[in-house]
Short mmCIF file of C-alpha atoms in Angstrom, two decimals:
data_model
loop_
_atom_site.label_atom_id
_atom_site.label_comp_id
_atom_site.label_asym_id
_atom_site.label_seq_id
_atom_site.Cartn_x
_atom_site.Cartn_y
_atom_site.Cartn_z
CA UNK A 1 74.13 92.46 95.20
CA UNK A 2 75.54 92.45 98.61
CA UNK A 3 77.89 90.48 100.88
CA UNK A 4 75.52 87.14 101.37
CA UNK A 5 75.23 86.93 97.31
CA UNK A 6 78.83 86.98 97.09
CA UNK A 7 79.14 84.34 99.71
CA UNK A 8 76.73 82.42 97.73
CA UNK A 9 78.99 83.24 94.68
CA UNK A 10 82.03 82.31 96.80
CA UNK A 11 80.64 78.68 96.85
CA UNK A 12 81.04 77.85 93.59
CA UNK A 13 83.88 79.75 92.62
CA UNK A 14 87.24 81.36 94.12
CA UNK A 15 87.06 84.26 91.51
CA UNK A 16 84.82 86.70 93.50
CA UNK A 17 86.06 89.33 95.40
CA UNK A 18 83.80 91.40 98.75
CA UNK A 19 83.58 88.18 100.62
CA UNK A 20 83.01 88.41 104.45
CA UNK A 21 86.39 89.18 106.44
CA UNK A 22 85.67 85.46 108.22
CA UNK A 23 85.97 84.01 104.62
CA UNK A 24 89.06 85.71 104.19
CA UNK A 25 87.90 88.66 102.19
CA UNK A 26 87.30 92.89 102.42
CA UNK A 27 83.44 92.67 102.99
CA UNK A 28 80.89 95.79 102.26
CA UNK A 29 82.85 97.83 99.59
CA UNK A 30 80.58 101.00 101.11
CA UNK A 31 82.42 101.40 104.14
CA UNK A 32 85.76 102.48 102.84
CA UNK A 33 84.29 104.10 99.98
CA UNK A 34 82.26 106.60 102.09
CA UNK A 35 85.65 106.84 104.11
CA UNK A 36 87.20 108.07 101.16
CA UNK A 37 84.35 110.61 100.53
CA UNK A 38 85.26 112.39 103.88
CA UNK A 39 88.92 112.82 102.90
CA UNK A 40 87.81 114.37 99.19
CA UNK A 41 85.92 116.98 101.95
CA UNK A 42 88.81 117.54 104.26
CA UNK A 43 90.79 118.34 101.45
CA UNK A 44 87.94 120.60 99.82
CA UNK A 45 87.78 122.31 103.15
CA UNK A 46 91.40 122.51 103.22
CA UNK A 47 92.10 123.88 99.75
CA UNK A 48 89.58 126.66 100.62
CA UNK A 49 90.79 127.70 104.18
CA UNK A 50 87.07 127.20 105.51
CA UNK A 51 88.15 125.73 109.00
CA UNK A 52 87.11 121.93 109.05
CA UNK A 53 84.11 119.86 109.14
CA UNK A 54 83.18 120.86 112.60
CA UNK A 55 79.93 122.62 112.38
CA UNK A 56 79.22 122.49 108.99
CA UNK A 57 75.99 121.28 107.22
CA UNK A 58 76.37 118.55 104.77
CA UNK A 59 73.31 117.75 102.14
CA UNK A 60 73.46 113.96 101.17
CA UNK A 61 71.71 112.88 98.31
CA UNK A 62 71.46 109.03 98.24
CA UNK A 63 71.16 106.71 101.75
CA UNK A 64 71.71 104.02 100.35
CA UNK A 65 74.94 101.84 100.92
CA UNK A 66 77.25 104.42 100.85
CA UNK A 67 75.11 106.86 101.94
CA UNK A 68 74.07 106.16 105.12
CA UNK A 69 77.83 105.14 106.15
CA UNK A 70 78.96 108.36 104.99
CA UNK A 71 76.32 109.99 107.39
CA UNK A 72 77.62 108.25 110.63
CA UNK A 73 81.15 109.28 109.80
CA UNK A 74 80.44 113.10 109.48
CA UNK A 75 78.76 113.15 112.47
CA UNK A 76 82.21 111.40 113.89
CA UNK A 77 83.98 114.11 112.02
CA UNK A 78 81.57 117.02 114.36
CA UNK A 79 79.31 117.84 111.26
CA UNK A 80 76.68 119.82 113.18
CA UNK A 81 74.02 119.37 110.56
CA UNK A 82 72.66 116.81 107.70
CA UNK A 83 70.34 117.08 105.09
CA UNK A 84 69.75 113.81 103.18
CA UNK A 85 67.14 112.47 101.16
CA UNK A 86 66.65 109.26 99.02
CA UNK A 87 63.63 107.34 96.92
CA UNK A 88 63.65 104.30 98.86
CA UNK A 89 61.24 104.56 101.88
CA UNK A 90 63.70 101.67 103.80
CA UNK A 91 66.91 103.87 102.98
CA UNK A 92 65.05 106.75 104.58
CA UNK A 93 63.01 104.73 107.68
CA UNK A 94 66.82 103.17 108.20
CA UNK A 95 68.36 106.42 108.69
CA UNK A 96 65.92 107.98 110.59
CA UNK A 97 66.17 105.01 113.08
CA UNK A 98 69.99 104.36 113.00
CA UNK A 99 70.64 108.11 113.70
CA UNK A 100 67.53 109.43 115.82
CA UNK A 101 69.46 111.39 118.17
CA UNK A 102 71.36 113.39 115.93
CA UNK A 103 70.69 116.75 113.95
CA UNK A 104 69.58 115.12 110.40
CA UNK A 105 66.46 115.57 108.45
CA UNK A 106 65.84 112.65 106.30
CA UNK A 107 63.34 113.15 103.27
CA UNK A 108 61.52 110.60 100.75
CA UNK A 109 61.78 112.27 97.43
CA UNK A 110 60.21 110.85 93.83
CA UNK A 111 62.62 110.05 91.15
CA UNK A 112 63.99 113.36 89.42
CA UNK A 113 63.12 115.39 92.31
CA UNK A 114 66.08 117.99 92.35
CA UNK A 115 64.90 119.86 95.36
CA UNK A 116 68.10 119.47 97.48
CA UNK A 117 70.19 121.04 95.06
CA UNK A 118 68.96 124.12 96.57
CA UNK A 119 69.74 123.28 99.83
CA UNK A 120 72.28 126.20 101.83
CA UNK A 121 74.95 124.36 102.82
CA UNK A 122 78.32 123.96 102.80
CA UNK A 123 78.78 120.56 100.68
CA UNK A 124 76.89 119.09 98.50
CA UNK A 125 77.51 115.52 98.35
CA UNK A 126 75.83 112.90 95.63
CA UNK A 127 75.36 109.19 96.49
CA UNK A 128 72.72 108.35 94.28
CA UNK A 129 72.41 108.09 90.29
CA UNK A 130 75.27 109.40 88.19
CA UNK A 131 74.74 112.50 85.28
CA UNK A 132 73.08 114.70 87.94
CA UNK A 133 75.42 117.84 87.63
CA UNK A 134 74.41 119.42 84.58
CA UNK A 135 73.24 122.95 83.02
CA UNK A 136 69.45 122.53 84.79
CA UNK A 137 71.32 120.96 88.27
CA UNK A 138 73.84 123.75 88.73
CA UNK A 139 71.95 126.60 87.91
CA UNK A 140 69.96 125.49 91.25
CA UNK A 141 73.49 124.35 93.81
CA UNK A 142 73.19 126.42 96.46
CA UNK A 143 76.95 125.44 97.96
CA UNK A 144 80.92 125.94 97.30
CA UNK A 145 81.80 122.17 97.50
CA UNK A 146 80.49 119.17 95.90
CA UNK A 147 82.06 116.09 97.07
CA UNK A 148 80.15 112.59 96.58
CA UNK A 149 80.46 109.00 95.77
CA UNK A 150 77.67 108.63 92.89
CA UNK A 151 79.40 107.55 89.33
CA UNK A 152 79.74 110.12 86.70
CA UNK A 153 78.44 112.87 88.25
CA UNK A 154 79.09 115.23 84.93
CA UNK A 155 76.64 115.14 82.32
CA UNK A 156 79.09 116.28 80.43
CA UNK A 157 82.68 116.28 81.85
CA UNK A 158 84.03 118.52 79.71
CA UNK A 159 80.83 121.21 79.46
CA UNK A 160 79.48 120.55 83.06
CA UNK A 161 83.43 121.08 84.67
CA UNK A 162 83.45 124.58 83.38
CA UNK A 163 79.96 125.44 84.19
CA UNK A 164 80.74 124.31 87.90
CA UNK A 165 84.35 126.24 87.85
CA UNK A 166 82.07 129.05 86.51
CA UNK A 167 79.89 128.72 89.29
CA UNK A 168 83.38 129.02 91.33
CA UNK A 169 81.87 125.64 92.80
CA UNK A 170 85.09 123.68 94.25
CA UNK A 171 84.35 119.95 92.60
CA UNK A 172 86.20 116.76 93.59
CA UNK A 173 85.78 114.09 90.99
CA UNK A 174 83.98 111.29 91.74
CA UNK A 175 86.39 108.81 90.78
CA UNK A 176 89.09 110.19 92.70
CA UNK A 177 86.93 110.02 96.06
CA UNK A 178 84.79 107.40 95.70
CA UNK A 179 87.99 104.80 94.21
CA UNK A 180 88.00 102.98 97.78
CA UNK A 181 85.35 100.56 96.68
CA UNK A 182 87.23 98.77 93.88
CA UNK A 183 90.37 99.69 95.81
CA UNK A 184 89.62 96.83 98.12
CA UNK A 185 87.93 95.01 96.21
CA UNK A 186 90.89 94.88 93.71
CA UNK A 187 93.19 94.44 96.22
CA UNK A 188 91.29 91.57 97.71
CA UNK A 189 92.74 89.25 95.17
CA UNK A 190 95.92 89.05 96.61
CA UNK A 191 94.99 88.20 100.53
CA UNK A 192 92.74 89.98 102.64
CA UNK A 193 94.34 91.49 105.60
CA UNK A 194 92.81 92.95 108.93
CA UNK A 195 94.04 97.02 109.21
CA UNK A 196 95.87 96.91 106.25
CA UNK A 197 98.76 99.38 105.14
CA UNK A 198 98.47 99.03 101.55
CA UNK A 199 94.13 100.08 102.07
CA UNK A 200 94.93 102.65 105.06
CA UNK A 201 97.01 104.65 103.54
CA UNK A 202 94.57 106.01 100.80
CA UNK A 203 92.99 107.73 104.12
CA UNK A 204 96.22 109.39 105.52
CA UNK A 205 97.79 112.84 104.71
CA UNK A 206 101.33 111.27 104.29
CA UNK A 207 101.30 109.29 101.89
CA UNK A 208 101.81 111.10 98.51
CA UNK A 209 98.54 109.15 96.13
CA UNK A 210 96.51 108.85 99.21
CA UNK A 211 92.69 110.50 98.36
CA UNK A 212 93.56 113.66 100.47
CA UNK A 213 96.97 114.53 98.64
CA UNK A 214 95.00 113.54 95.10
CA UNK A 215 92.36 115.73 95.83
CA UNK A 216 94.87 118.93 96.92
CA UNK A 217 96.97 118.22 93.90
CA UNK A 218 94.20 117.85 91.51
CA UNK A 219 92.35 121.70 92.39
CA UNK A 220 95.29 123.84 93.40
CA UNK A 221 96.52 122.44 89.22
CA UNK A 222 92.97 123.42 88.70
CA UNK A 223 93.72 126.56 90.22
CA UNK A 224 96.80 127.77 88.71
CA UNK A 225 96.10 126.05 85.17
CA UNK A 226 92.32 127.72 85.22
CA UNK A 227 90.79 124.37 83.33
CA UNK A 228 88.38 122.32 85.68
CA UNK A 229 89.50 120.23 88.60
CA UNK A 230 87.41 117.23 86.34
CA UNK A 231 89.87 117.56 83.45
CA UNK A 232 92.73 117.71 85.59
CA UNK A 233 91.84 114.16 87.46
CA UNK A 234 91.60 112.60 84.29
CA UNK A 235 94.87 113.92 83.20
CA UNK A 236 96.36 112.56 86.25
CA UNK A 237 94.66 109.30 86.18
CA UNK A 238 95.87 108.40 83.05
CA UNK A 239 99.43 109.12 83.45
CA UNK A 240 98.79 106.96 86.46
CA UNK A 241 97.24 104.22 84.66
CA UNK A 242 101.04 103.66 82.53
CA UNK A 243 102.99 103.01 86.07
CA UNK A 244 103.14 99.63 87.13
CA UNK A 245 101.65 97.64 90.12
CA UNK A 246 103.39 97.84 93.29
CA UNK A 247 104.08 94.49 94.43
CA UNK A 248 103.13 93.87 97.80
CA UNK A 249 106.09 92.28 100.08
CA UNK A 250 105.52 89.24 102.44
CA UNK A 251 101.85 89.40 101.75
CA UNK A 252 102.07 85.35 102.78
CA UNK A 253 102.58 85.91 106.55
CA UNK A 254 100.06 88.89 107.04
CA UNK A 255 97.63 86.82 105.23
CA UNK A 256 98.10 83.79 107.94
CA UNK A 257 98.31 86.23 110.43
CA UNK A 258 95.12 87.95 109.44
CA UNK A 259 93.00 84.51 108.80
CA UNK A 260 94.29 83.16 112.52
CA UNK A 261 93.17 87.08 114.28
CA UNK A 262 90.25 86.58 112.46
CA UNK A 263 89.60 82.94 113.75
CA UNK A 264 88.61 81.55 110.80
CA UNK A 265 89.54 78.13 111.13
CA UNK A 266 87.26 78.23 114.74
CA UNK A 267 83.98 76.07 114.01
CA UNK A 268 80.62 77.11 115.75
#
């Protein structure tokens, strides 16, 4: 699905959520979620002293919707080199085309092809299907941080966690990076609202659950506690899951004020 199904969706029913910004809603759930990917990096980088993402080389598996978002903002970031590939011939022919003039190689790969996990670089980042780190993957990772937006990147949490810790692979968990998604999406319910606080700060470094601080937390427990950064984000998450929603004060006005900088009520 994308944003003109939900609009379709949108016109029979209220109870949708990723509706265009002009409708009153977040839009394309990618965009912040690859946004969230670079701050699981930053902090990967950070944790590890390696400098920043200036000059490094990034392999992407997946251009899809996240994917090829994700690209354009490590380039922003002064990534000096990207390897990506994907199945789709359009994923691939669009980001050869949107980013032409940059230093990426794009490659068409056949289902189960595995070939980037070789790739020298330093992060590894899956976009694509989910249960691709496992004991034939890792053997083959060729890097010292994997940081992606795909779903369920374990095989096995609890097996494929120590294999990568083994490996002395730093691993951000997918669902700590790639939460931005159903972050907005969730949050959409209650009013959509242009440069929002409550969706921002999940990007910043000050603000104590944002994905950065998460992501810092989560491997220097993994460090000291010597169990996997995996099992340590699932810890977390569920002590998280017991504390209650924050409730989000005079969401009324910045609602209005949102709909009228957004012009909604302006007919063509």
């Amino acid at each position: 699905t994308d944003v003109k199904d939900m609009i379709d969706i949108f016109s029979g029913t209220r109870f949708t959520t990723c509706i265009p910004p002009e409708l009153g809603g977040s839009g394309v759930p990618a965009i912040p979620t690859a946004r969230g990917v670079v701050c699981g990096m930053e902090a990967a980088i950070d944790f590890l002293k390696v400098g920043s993402l200036q000059g490094k080389t990034v392999s992407v598996q997946g251009l899809g919707h996240v994917g090829i978002p994700l690209v354009g903002y490590l380039f922003e970031k002064g990534v000096s080199n990207i390897i990506a590939c994907d199945v789709n011939p359009a994923n691939v022919k669009e980001a050869k085309e949107k980013y032409k003039n940059r230093n990426i190689e794009c490659r068409l790969v056949d289902i189960g092809d595995t070939s980037i996990f070789s790739e020298e670089c330093d992060i590894f980042s899956p976009n694509a299907t989910g249960a691709i780190l496992n004991p034939d993957t890792i053997g083959k990772i060729n890097t010292k941080i994997i940081c992606g937006a795909a779903n369920n990147q374990l095989e096995d949490s609890e097996r494929d966690g120590i294999l990568l810790a083994k490996k002395g692979i730093t691993y951000i968990p997918d669902f700590l990076t790639n939460r931005m998604g159903i972050v907005s999406c969730a949050n959409e319910q209650y009013g959509y609202v242009n440069d929002d606080v409550m969706i921002e700060r999940h990007f910043s470094k000050d603000w104590e659950y944002s994905i950065y601080n998460t992501a810092i937390k989560v491997l220097e427990e993994s460090n000291s506690s010597n169990k996997p950064s995996a099992e340590i984000a699932l810890k977390i998450a569920d002590e998280l899951s017991e504390v209650n929603h924050p409730i989000f004060e005079h969401r009324g006005k910045e609602i209005i004020n949102s709909l009228q900088e957004n012009e909604w009520h302006v007919t063509s």
